[in-house]
Short mmCIF file of C-alpha atoms in Angstrom, two decimals:
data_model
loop_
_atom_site.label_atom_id
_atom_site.label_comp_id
_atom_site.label_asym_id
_atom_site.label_seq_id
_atom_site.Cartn_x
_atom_site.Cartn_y
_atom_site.Cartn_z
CA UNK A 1 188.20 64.26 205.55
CA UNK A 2 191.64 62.75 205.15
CA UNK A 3 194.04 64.42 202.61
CA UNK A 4 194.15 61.31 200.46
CA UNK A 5 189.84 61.24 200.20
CA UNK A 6 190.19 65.15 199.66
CA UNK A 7 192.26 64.61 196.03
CA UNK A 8 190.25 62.14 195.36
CA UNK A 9 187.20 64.55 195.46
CA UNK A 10 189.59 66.64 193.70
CA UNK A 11 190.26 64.76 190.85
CA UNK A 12 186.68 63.81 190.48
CA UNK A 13 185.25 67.37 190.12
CA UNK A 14 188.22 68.82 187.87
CA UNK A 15 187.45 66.66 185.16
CA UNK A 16 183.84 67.68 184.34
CA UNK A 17 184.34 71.42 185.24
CA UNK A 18 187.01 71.57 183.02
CA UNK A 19 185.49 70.27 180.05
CA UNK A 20 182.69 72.34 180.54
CA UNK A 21 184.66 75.75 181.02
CA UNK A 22 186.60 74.70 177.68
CA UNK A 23 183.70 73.53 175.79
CA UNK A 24 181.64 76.81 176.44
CA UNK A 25 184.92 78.88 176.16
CA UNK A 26 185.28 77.20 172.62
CA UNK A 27 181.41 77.78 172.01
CA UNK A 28 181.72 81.35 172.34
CA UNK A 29 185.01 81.57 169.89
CA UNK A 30 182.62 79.89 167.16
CA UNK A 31 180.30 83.08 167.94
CA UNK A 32 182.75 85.46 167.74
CA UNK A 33 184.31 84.11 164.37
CA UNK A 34 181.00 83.88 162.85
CA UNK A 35 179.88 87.50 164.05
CA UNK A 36 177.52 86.74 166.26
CA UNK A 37 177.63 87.85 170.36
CA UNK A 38 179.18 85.10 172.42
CA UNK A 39 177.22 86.27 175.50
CA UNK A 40 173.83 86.60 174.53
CA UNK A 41 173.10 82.58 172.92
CA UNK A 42 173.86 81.54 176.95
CA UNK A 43 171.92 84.08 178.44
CA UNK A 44 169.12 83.33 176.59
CA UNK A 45 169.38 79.79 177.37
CA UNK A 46 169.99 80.36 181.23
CA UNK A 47 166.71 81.95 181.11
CA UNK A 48 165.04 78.97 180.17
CA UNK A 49 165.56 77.35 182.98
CA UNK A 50 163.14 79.85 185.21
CA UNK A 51 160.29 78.52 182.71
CA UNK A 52 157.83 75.33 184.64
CA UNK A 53 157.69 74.11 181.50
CA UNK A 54 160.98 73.96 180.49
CA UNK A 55 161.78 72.64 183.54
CA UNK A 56 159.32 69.51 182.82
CA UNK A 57 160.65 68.99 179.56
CA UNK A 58 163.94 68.77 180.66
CA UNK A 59 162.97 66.25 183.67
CA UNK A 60 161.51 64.14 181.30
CA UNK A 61 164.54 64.10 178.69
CA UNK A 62 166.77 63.76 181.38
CA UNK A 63 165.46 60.61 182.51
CA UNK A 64 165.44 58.86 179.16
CA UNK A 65 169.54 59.91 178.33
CA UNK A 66 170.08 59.11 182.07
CA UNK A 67 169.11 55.58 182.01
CA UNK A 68 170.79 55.29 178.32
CA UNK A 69 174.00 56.78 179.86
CA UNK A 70 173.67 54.15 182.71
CA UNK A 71 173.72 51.08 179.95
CA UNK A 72 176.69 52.97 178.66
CA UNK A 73 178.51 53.14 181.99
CA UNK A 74 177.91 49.29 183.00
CA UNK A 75 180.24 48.46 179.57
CA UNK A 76 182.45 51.37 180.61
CA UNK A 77 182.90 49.92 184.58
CA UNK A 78 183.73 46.21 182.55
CA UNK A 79 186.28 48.14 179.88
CA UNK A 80 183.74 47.10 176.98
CA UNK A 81 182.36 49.83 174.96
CA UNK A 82 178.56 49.07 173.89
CA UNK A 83 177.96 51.96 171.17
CA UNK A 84 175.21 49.25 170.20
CA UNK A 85 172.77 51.33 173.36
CA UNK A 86 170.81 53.32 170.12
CA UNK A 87 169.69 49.96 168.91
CA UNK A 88 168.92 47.96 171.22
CA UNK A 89 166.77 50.57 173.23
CA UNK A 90 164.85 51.38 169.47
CA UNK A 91 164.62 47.75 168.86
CA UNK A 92 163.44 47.09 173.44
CA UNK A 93 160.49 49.87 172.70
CA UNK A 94 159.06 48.95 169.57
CA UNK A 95 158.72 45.19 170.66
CA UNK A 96 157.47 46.96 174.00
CA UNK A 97 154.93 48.61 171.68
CA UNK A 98 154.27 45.65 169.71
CA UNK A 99 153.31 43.50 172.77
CA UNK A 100 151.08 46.86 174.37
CA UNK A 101 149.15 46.92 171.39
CA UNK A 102 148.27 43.10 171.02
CA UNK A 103 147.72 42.11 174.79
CA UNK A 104 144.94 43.80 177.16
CA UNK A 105 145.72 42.16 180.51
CA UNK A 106 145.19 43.99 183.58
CA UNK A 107 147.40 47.17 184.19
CA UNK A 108 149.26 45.85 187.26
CA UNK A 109 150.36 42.46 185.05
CA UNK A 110 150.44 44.76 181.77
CA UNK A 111 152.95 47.43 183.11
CA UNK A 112 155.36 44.60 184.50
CA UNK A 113 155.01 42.93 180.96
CA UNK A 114 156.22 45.80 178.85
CA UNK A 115 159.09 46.28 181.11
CA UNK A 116 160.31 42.73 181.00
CA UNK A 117 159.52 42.55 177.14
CA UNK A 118 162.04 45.70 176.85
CA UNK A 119 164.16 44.47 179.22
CA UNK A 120 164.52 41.08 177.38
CA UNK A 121 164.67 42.33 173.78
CA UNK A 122 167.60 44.74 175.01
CA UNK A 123 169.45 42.23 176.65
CA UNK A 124 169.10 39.54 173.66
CA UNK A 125 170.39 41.83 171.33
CA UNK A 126 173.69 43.40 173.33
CA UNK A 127 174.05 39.18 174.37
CA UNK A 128 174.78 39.04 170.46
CA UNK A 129 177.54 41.23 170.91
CA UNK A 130 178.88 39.54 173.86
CA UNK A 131 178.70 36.35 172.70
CA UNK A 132 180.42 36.97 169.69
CA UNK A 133 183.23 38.49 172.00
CA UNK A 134 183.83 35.76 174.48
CA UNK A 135 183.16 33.16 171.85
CA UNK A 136 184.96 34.54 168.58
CA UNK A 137 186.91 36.86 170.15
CA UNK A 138 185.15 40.10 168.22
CA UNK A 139 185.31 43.56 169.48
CA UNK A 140 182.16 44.56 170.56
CA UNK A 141 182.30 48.23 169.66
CA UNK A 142 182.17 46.28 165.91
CA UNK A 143 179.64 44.27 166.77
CA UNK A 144 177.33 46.43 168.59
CA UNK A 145 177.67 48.79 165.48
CA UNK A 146 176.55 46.10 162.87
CA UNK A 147 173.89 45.14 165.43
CA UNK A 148 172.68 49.13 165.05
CA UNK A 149 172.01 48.45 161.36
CA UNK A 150 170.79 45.25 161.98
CA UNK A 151 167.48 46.60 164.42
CA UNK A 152 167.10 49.83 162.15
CA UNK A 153 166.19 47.12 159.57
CA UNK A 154 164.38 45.10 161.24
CA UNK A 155 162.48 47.84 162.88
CA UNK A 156 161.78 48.45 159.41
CA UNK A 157 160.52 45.14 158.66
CA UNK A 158 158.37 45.08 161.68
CA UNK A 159 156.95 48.20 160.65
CA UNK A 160 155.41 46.34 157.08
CA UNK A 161 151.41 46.61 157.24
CA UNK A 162 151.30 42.49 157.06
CA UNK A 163 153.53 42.35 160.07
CA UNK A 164 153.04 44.56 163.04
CA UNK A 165 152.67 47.77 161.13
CA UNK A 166 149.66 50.57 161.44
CA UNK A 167 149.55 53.28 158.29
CA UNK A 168 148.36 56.58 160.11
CA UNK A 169 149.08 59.12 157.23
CA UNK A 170 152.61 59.09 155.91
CA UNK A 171 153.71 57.97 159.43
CA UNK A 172 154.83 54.19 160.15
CA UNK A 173 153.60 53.14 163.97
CA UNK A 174 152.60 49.78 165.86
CA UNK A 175 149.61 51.05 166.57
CA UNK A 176 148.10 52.92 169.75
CA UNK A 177 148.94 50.69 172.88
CA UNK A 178 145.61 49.91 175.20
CA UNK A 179 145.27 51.78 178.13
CA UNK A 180 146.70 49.14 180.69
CA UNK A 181 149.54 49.61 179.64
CA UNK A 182 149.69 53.86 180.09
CA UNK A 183 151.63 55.02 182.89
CA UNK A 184 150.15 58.05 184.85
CA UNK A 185 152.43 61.11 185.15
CA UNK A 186 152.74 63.50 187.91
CA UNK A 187 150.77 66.66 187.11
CA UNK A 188 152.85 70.05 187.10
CA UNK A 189 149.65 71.96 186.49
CA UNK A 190 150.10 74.17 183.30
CA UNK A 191 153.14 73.08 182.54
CA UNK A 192 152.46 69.52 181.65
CA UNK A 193 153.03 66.07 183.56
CA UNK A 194 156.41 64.51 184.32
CA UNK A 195 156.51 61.12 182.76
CA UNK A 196 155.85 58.40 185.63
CA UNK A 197 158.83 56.52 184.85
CA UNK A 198 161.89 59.39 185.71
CA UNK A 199 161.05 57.08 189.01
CA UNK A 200 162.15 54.15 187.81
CA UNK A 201 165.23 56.18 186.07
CA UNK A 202 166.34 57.25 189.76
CA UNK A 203 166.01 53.27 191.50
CA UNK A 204 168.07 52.31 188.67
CA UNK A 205 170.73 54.68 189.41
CA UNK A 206 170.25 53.73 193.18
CA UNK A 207 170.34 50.34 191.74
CA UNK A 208 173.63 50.38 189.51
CA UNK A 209 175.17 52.22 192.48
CA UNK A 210 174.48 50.10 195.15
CA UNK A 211 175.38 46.59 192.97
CA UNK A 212 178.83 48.19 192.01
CA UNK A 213 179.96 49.38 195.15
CA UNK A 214 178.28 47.21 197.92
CA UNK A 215 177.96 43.54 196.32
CA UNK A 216 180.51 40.88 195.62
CA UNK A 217 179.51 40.86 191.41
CA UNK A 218 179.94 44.69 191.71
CA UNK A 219 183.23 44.17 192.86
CA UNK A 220 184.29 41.10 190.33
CA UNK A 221 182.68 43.23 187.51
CA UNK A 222 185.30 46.41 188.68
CA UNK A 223 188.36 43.69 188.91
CA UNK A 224 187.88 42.23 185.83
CA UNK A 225 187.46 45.61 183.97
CA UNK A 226 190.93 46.75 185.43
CA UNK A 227 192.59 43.93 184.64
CA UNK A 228 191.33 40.31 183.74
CA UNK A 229 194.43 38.79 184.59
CA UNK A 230 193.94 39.28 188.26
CA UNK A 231 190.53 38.89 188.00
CA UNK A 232 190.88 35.04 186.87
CA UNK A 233 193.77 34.86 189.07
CA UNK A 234 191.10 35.67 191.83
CA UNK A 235 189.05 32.78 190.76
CA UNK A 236 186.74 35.09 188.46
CA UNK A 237 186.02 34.25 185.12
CA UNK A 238 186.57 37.23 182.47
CA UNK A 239 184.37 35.58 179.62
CA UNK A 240 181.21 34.79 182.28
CA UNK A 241 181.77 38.61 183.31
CA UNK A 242 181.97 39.51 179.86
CA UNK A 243 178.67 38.28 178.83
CA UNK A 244 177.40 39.21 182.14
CA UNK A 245 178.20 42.74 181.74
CA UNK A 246 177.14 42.80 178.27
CA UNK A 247 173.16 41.50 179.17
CA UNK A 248 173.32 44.10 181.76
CA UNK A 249 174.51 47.05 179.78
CA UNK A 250 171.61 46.23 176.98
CA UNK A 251 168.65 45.21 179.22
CA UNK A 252 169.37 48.48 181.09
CA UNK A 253 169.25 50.19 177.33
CA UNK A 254 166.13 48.59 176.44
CA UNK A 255 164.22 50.74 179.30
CA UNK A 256 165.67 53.90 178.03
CA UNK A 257 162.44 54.34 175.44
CA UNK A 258 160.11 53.54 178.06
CA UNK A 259 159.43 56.68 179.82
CA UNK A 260 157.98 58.74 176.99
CA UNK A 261 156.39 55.20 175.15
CA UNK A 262 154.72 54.53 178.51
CA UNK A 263 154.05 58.23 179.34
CA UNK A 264 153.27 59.72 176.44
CA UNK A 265 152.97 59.00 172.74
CA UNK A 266 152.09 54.74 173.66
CA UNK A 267 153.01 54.02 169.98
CA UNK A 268 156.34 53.14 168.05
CA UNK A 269 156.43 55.81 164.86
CA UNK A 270 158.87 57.91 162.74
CA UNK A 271 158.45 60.51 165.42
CA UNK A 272 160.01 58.35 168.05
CA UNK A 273 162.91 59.80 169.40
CA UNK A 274 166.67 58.38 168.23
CA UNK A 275 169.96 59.22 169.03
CA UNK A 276 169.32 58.89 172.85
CA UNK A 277 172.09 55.88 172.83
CA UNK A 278 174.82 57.70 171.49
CA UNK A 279 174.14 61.06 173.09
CA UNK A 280 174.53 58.47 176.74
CA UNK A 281 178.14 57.81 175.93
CA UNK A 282 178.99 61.51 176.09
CA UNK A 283 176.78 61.76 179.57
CA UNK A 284 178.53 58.93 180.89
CA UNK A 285 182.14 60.05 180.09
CA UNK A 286 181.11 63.86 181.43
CA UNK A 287 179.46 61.48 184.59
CA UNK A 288 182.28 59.59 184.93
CA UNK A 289 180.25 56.99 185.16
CA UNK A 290 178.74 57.84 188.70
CA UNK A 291 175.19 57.51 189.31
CA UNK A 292 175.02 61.14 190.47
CA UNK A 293 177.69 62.70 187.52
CA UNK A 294 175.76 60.54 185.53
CA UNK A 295 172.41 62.77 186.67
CA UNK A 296 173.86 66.20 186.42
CA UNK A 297 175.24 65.20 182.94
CA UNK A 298 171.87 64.07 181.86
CA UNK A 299 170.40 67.59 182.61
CA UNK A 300 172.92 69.23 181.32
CA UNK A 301 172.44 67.76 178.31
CA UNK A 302 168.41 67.97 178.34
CA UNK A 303 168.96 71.37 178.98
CA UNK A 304 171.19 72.21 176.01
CA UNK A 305 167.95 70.41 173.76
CA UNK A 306 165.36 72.22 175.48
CA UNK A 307 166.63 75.47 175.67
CA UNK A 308 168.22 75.67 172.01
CA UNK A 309 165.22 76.43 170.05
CA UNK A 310 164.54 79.81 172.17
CA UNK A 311 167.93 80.56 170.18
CA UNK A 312 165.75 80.85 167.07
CA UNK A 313 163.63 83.77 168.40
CA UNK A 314 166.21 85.56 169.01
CA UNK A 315 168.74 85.44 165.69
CA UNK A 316 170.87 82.98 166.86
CA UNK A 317 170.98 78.92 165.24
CA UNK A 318 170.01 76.66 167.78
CA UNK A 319 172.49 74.22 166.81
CA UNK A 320 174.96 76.26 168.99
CA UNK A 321 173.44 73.61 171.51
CA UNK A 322 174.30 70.50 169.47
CA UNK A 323 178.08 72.00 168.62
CA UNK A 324 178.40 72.40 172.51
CA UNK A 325 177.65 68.82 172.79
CA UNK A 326 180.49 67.83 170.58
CA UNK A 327 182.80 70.43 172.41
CA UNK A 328 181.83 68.75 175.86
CA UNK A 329 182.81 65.33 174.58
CA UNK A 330 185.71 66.40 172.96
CA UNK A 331 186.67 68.41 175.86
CA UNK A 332 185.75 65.84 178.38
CA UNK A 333 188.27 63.15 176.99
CA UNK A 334 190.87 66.24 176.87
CA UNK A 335 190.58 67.34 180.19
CA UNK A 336 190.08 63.82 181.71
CA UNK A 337 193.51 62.87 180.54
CA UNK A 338 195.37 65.94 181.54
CA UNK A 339 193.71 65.75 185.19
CA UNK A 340 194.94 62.23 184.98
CA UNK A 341 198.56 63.17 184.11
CA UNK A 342 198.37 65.95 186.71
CA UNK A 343 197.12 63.43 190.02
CA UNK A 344 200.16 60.66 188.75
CA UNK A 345 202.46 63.51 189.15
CA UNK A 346 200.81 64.30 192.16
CA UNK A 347 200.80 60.83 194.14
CA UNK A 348 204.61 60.38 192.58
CA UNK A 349 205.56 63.60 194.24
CA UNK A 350 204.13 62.77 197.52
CA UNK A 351 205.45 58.67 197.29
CA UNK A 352 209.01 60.72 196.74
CA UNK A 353 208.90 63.03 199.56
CA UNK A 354 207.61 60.36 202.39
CA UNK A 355 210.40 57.76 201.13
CA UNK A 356 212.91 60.72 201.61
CA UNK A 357 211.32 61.70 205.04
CA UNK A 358 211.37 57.61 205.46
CA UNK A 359 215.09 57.55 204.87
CA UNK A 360 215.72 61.10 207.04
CA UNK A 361 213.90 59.49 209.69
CA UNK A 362 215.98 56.02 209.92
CA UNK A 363 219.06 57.99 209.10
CA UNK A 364 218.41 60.39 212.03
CA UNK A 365 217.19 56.63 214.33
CA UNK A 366 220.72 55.04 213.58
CA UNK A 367 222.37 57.89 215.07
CA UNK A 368 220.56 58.04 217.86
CA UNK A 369 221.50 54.29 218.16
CA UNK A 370 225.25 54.73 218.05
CA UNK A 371 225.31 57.80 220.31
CA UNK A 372 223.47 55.89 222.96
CA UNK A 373 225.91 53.01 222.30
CA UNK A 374 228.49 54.82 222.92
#
């Protein structure tokens, strides 16, 4: 491996390893200060990991912040910001819901329908955003945040018992979707079934990774995130790519719900998960936006939810997890910046000493020139 390719490995790896030696360094001072072990929370939580169970649960979280954090990333590759991922994945699986609980077709046409129905509602509702950015010229990190409110209310709309709304207690749902629309998991035996869709999580990261890096959009999309000047000076227009990247971020973000809608609780309720779009702009900074960081993060992060509660057995508040969250984040856009600093130093030292051995070199050539002259 060449020198050059071996900092650039380098650089990648420091980032996230840093951040995560701060953040649990940090952790443990919040024990300490509060009188409580700093070892013992981790240890505990390490052990979880040995546990089939744990390790399904984690799987299956993992693939839902994964494919979040890959929505995130697509707005991140483009220099846009779509913090609107929370809503628009909500807003993708309870119309995903909706349409499973009102149409029985056959599984291999109702599966396919579901997906496109989230993948649709997702993309119609980041297009907002992006539309109002290439259009009006409005920040989309506004946008997208109005647009959160906006789907929380009209969740709550769609929720009324005259809309699409089924009473089951005190709980709000859309009803039980039919059977067609179920996706099988894979059996782990005692500890429970992985949901069927972590597959689809891993094409799509195949997917985004392969469209990035080996196609000519993947490319434009890149240029015109690092600077649309020279993108439209390349013939590429920024406000097309905009958009572009925009549908792209939020039809990806409408498929985050799927794999536990489809898998396993095949209603919309109270009880459905939230938070999954913010907690995928943390995994895809600590990812750096690579399909693969993007995958390590994801655990990492499932792990931290599914091994915190163990914390309770044991004395210990299992929202240790949830502050090492922040810490990561925080410590991710620390350490990310100084490791930046560090490789411009780096490539300005090395640009200095080859133009001095450049100008020893032809120093030492015009000698050799006159001597021979001579």
């Amino acid at each position: 491996m060449k020198k050059f390719d071996k900092e650039r490995v380098l650089l990648a790896v420091a980032g996230p390893v840093i951040a995560l030696a701060v953040a649990f360094v940090l952790s443990a001072i919040v024990l300490v200060a509060s009188g409580k072990n700093p070892v013992e929370p981790f240890t505990v939580m390490f052990e979880q990991i040995g546990f089939s169970d744990i390790q399904v649960l984690v799987i299956n979280q993992a693939s839902m912040y994964y494919i979040a954090a890959l929505a995130v990333a697509i707005g991140f590759r483009m220099n846009l910001f779509n913090i609107g991922v929370d809503g628009q994945y909500q807003l993708a699986a309870m119309m995903a819901a909706v349409v499973g609980a009102h149409a029985n077709l056959p599984a291999v046409l109702q599966v396919p329908l579901l997906l496109v129905t989230a993948v649709l509602t997702g993309a119609f509702w980041s297009g907002i955003a992006g539309v109002l950015k290439v259009t009006r010229g409005v920040s989309e990190v506004v946008a997208t945040i109005m647009l959160n409110a906006i789907a929380t209310s009209v969740i709550a709309y769609l929720w009324l018992p005259n809309v699409f709304g089924v009473k089951v207690g005190n709980n709000n749902t859309t009803g039980e979707m039919h059977e067609s629309g179920w996706i099988p998991g894979i059996s782990m035996g005692a500890a429970g079934e992985i949901y069927g869709l972590v597959l689809l999580a891993v094409l799509l990261g195949i997917g985004y990774w392969v469209v990035l890096n080996r196609t000519r959009f993947g490319f434009d999309l890149r240029a015109s995130g690092a600077s649309t000047t020279a993108a439209a000076a390349s013939g590429v227009d920024p406000k097309r790519m905009v958009l572009t990247a925009m549908l792209l971020s939020g039809g990806l973000a409408g498929l985050a719900g799927l794999p536990i809608l489809l898998g396993d609780t095949h209603t919309y309720s109270l009880n459905f998960p939230t938070g999954i779009g913010f907690l995928g702009i943390g995994i895809a900074l600590l990812g750096r936006n690579s399909p693969v960081g993007i995958a390590f993060a994801s655990l990492l992060w499932a792990w931290l939810d599914k091994a915190s509660p163990e914390l309770d057995f044991h004395g210990y508040d299992k929202e240790i997890a949830v502050i090492m969250q922040g810490l990561i984040v925080l410590s991710v856009v620390v350490s990310y910046e100084a490791v930046r600093e560090w490789g411009l130093r780096r490539q300005q030292r090395r640009v200095g000493a080859e133009l001095a051995a450049g100008h020893v070199l032809g120093a030492h050539t015009n000698t050799v020139k006159e001597v021979a002259g001579r």
